[in-house]
mmCIF file of C-alpha atoms in Angstrom:
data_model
loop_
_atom_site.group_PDB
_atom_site.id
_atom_site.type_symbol
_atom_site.label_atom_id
_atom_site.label_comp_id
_atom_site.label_asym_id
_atom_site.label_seq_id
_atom_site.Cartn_x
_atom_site.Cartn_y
_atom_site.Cartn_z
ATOM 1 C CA UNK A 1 -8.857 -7.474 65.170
ATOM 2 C CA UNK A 2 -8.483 -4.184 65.580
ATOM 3 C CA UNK A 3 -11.528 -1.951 66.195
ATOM 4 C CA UNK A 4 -13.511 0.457 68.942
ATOM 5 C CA UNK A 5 -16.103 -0.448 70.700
ATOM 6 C CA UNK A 6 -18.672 2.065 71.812
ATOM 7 C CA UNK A 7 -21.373 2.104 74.812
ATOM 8 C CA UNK A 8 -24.984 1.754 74.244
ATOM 9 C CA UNK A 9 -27.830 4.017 73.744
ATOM 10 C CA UNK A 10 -28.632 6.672 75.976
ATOM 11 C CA UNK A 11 -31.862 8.778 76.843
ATOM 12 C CA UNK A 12 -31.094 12.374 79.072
ATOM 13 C CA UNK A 13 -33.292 15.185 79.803
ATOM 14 C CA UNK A 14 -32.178 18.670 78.598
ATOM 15 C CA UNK A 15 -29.336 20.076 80.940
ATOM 16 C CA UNK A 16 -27.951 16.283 81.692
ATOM 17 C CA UNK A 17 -24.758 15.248 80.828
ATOM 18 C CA UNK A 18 -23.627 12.068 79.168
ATOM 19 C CA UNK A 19 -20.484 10.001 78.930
ATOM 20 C CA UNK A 20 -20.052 8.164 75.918
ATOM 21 C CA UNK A 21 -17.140 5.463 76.149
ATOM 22 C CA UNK A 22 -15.065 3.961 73.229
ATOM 23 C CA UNK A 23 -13.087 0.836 74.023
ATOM 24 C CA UNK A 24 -9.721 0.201 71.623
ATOM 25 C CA UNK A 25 -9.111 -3.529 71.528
ATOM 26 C CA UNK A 26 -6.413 -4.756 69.200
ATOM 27 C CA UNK A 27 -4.221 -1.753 69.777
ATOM 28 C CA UNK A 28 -3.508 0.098 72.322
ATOM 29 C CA UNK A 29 -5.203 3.505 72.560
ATOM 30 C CA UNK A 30 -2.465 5.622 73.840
ATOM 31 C CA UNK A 31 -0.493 4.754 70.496
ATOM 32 C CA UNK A 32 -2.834 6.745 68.527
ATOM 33 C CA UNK A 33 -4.984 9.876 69.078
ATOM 34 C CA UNK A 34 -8.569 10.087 69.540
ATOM 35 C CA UNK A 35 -11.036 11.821 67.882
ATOM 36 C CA UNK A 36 -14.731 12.349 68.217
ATOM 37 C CA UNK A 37 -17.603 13.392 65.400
ATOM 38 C CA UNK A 38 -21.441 13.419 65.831
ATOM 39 C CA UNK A 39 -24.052 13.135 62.906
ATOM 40 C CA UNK A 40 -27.731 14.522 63.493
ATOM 41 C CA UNK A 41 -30.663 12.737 62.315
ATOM 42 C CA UNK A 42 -30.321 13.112 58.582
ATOM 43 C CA UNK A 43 -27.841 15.619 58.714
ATOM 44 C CA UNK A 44 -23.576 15.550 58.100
ATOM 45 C CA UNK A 45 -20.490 14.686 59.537
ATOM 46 C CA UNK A 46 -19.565 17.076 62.364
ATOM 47 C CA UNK A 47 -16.109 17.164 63.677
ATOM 48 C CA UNK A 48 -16.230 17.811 67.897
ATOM 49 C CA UNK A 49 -12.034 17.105 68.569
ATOM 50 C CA UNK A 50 -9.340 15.403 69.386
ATOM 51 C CA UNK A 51 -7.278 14.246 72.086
ATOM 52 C CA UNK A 52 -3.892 13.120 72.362
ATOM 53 C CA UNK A 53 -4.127 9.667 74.087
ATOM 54 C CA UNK A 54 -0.035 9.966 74.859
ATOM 55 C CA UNK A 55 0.042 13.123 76.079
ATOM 56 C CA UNK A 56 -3.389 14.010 77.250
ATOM 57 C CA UNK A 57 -3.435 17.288 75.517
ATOM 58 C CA UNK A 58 -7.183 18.212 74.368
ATOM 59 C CA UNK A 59 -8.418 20.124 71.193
ATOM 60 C CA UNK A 60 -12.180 20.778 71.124
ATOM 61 C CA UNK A 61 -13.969 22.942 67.877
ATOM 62 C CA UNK A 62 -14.858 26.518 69.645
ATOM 63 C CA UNK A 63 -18.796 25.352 69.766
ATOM 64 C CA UNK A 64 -17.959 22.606 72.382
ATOM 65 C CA UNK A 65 -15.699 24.623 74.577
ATOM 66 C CA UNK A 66 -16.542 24.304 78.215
ATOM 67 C CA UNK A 67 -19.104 21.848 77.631
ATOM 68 C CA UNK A 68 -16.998 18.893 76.530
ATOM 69 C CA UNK A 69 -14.182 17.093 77.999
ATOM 70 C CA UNK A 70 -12.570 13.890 76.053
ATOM 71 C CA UNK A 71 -10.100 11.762 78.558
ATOM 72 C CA UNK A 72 -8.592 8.019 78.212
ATOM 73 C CA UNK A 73 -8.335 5.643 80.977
ATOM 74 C CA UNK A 74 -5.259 3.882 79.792
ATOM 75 C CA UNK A 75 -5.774 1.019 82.415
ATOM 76 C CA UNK A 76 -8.570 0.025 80.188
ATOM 77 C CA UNK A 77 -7.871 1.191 76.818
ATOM 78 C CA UNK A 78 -10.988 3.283 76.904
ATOM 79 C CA UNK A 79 -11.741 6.616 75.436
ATOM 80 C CA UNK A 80 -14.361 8.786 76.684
ATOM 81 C CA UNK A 81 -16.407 11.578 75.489
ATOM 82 C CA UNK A 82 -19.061 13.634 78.048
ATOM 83 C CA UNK A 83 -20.833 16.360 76.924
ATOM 84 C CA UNK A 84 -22.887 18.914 79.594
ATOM 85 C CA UNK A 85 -25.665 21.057 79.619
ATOM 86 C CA UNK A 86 -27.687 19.257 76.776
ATOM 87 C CA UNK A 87 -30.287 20.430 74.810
ATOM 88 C CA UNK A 88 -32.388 18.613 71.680
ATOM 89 C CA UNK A 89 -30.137 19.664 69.242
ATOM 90 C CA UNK A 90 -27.114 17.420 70.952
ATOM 91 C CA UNK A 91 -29.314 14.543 69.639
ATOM 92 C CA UNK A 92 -27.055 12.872 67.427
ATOM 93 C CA UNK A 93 -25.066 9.512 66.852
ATOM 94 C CA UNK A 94 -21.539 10.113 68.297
ATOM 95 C CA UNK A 95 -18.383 8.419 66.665
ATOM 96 C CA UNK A 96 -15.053 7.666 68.348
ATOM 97 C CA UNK A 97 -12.755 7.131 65.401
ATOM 98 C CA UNK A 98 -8.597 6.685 65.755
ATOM 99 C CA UNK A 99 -6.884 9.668 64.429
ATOM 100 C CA UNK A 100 -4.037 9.493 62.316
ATOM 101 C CA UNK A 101 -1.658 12.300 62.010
ATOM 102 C CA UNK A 102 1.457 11.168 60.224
ATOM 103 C CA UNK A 103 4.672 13.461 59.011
ATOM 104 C CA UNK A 104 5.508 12.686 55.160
ATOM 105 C CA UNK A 105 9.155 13.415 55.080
ATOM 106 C CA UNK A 106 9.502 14.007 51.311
ATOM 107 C CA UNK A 107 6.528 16.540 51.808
ATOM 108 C CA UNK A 108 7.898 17.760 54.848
ATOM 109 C CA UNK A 109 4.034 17.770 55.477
ATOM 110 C CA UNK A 110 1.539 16.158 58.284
ATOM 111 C CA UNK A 111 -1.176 13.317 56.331
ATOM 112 C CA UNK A 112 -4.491 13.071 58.644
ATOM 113 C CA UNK A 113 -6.635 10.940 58.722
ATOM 114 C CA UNK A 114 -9.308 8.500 60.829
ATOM 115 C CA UNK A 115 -9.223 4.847 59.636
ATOM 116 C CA UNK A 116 -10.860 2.888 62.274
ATOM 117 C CA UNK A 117 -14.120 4.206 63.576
ATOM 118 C CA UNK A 118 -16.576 2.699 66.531
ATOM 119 C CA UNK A 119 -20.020 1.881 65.388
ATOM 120 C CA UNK A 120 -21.604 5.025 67.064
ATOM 121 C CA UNK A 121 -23.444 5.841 70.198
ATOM 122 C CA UNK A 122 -27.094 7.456 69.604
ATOM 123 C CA UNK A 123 -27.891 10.185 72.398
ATOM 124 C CA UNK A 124 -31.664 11.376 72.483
ATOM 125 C CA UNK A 125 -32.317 14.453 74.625
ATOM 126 C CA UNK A 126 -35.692 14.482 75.741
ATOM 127 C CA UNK A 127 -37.690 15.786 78.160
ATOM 128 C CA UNK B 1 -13.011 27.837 59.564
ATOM 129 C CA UNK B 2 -12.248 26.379 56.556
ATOM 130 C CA UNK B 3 -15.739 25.718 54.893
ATOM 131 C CA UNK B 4 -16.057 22.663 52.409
ATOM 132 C CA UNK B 5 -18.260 22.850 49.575
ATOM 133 C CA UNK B 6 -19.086 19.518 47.870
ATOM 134 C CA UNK B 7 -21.124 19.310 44.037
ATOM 135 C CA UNK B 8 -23.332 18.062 43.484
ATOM 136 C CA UNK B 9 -25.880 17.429 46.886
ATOM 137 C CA UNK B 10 -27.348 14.393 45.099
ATOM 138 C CA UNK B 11 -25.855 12.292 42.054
ATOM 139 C CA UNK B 12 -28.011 9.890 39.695
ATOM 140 C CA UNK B 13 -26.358 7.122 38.467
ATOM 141 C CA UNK B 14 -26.618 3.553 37.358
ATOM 142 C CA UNK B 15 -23.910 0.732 37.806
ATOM 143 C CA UNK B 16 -21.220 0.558 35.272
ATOM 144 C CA UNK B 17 -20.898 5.051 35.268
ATOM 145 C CA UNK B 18 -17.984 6.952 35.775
ATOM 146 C CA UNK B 19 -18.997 9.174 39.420
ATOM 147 C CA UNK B 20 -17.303 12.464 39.501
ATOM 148 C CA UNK B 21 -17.667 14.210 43.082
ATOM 149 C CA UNK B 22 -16.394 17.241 43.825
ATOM 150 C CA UNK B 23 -14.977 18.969 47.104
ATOM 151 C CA UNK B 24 -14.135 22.813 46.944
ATOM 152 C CA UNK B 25 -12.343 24.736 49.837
ATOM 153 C CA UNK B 26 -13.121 27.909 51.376
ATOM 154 C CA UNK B 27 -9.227 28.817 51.207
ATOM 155 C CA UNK B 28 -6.217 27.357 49.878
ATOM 156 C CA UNK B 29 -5.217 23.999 51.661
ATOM 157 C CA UNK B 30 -2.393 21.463 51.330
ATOM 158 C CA UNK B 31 -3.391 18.805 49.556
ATOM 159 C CA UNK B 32 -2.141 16.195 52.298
ATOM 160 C CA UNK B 33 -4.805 17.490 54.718
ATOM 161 C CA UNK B 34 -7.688 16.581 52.625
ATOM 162 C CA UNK B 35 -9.626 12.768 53.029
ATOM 163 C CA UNK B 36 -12.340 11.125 51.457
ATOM 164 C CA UNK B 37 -14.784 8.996 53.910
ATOM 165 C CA UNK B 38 -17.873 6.853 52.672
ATOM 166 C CA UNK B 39 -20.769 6.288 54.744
ATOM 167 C CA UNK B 40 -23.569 3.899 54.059
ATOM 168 C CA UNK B 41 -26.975 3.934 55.828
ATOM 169 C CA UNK B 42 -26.905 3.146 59.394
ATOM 170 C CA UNK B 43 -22.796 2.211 59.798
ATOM 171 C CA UNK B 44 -20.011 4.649 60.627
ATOM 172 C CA UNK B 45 -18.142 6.597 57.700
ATOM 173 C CA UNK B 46 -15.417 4.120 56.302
ATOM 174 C CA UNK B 47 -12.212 5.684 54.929
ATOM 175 C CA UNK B 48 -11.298 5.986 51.201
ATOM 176 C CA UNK B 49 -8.822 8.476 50.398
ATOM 177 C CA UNK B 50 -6.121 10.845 52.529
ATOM 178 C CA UNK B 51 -3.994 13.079 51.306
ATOM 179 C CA UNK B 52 -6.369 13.963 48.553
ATOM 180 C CA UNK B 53 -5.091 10.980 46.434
ATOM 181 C CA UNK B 54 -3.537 7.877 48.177
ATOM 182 C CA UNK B 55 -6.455 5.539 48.750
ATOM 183 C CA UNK B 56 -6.395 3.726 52.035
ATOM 184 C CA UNK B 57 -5.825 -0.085 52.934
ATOM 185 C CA UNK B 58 -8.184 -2.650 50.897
ATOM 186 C CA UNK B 59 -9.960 0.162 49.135
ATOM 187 C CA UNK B 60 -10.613 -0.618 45.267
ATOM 188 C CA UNK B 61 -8.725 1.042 42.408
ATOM 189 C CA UNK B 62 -12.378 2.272 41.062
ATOM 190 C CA UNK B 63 -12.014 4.954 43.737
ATOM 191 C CA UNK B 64 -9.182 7.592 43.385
ATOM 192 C CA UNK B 65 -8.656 10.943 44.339
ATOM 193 C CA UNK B 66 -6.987 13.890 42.560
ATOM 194 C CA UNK B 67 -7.054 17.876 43.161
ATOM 195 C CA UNK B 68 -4.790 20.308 44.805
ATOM 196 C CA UNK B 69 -5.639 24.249 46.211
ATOM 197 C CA UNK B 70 -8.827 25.212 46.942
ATOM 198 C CA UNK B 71 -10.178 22.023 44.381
ATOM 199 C CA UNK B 72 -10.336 18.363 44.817
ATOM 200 C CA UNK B 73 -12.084 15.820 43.406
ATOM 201 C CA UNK B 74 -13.523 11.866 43.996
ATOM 202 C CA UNK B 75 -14.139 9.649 41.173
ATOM 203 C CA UNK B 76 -15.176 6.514 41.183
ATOM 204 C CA UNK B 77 -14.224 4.804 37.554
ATOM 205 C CA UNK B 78 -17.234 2.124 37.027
ATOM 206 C CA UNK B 79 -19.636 1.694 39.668
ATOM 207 C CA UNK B 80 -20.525 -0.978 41.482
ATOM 208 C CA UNK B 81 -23.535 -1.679 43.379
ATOM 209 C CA UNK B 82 -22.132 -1.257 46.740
ATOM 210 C CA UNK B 83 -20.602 2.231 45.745
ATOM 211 C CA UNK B 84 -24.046 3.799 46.255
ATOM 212 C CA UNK B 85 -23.772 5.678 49.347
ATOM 213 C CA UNK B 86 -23.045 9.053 51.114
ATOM 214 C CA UNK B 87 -19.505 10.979 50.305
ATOM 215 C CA UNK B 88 -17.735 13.345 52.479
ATOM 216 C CA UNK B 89 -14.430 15.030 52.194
ATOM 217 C CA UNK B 90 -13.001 16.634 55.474
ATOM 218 C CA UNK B 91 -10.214 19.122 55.655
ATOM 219 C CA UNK B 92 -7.524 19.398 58.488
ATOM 220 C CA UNK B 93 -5.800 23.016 57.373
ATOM 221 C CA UNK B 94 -7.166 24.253 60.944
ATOM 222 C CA UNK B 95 -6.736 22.743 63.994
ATOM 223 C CA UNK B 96 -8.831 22.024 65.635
ATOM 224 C CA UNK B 97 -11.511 22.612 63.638
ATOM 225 C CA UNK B 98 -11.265 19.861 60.559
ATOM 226 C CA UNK B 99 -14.690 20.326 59.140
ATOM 227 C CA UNK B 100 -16.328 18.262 56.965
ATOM 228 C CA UNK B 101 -18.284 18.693 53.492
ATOM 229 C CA UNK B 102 -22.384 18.614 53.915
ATOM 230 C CA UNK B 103 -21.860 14.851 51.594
ATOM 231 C CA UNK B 104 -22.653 13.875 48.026
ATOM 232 C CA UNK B 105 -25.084 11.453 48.169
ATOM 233 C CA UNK B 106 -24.344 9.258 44.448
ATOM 234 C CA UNK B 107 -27.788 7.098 44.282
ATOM 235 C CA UNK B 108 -29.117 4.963 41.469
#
């Protein structure tokens, strides 16, 4: 069965880090790219990035520059996420999800999408 | 950025309706790079749609997706009980920055 499995639950005081994993089983992670979105209490959908499991190439949204870094360790099949420098407004569930980026040929177009998503990690910053 | 407008914030409906949702874009986008998710309370968003009209694997025929340009739409043809959820479309016409909608929520 194909799906990702995400690490528990995590308390941090403002200005900790934290390293959020997401394990591919069925699959294997460096097949497909990664990507990474966070939902605040009661809010929407936000997109963080991406990351090329293959190539190791790394595309974070301007807000998260220099305060995220998404790596694989391909030995495991295990994505991870670590965000820096938190505050109480980084309290959010995050989502690993497998990122689908597909050329159409008859389009001569990319398709994207994320069809297999981890169950989510909640991070409460706290002091 | 590419900013995603979704109408309306909150839809009323009872089981057996037609559900229109509706997704604008802040500036033209190909219609492959826009995708329908549905998230219910407490689980992770669950795909529907990509390419603003190709549903994805094991997702009814109720739910279909049409629209092109700046305009795109969800509809859902006859609801079902276990349609009533949270909507988002999310673009990917920027790298990296493939925001999302704010959500439709469609309640009873």
């Amino acid at each position: 069965q194909i799906q990702l499995v995400q690490s528990g639950a995590e308390v941090q005081k403002p200005g900790a880090s934290v390293k959020v994993s997401c394990k591919a089983s069925g699959y294997t992670l460096t097949d497909y790219d990664v990507s990474w979105v966070r939902q605040a209490p009661g809010q929407g959908l936000e997109w963080m990035g991406w990351l090329s499991a293959y190539k190791g190439n790394t595309y974070y949204v301007q807000q998260f520059q220099g305060r995220v870094t998404m790596t694989t360790d391909t030995s495991t099949n295990t994505a991870y996420m670590e965000l820096r420098s938190l505050t109480s407004d980084d309290t959010a569930v995050y989502y690993c999800a497998r990122f689908i980026q597909k050329w159409i040929a008859s389009q001569r177009d990319y398709f994207y999408y994320m069809d297999v998503w981890g169950k989510g990690t909640a991070v409460t910053v706290s002091s | 950025e590419i900013v995603l407008t979704q109408s309306p914030d909150t839809l009323s409906l009872s089981p057996g309706e037609r559900a229109t949702l509706s997704c604008r874009a802040s500036q033209i986008i190909s219609s492959t790079y826009l995708t329908w998710y549905q998230q219910k309370p407490g689980q992770a968003p669950r795909l529907l749609i990509y390419s603003a009209s190709s549903r994805a694997t094991g997702i009814p025929d109720r739910f279909s997706g049409s629209g092109s340009g700046t305009d795109f739409t969800l509809t859902i043809s006859r609801l079902e009980p276990e349609d009533f959820a949270v909507y988002y479309c999310q673009q990917f016409g920027s790298s990296p920055g493939y925001t999302f909608g704010q959500g439709t929520k469609l309640e009873i």
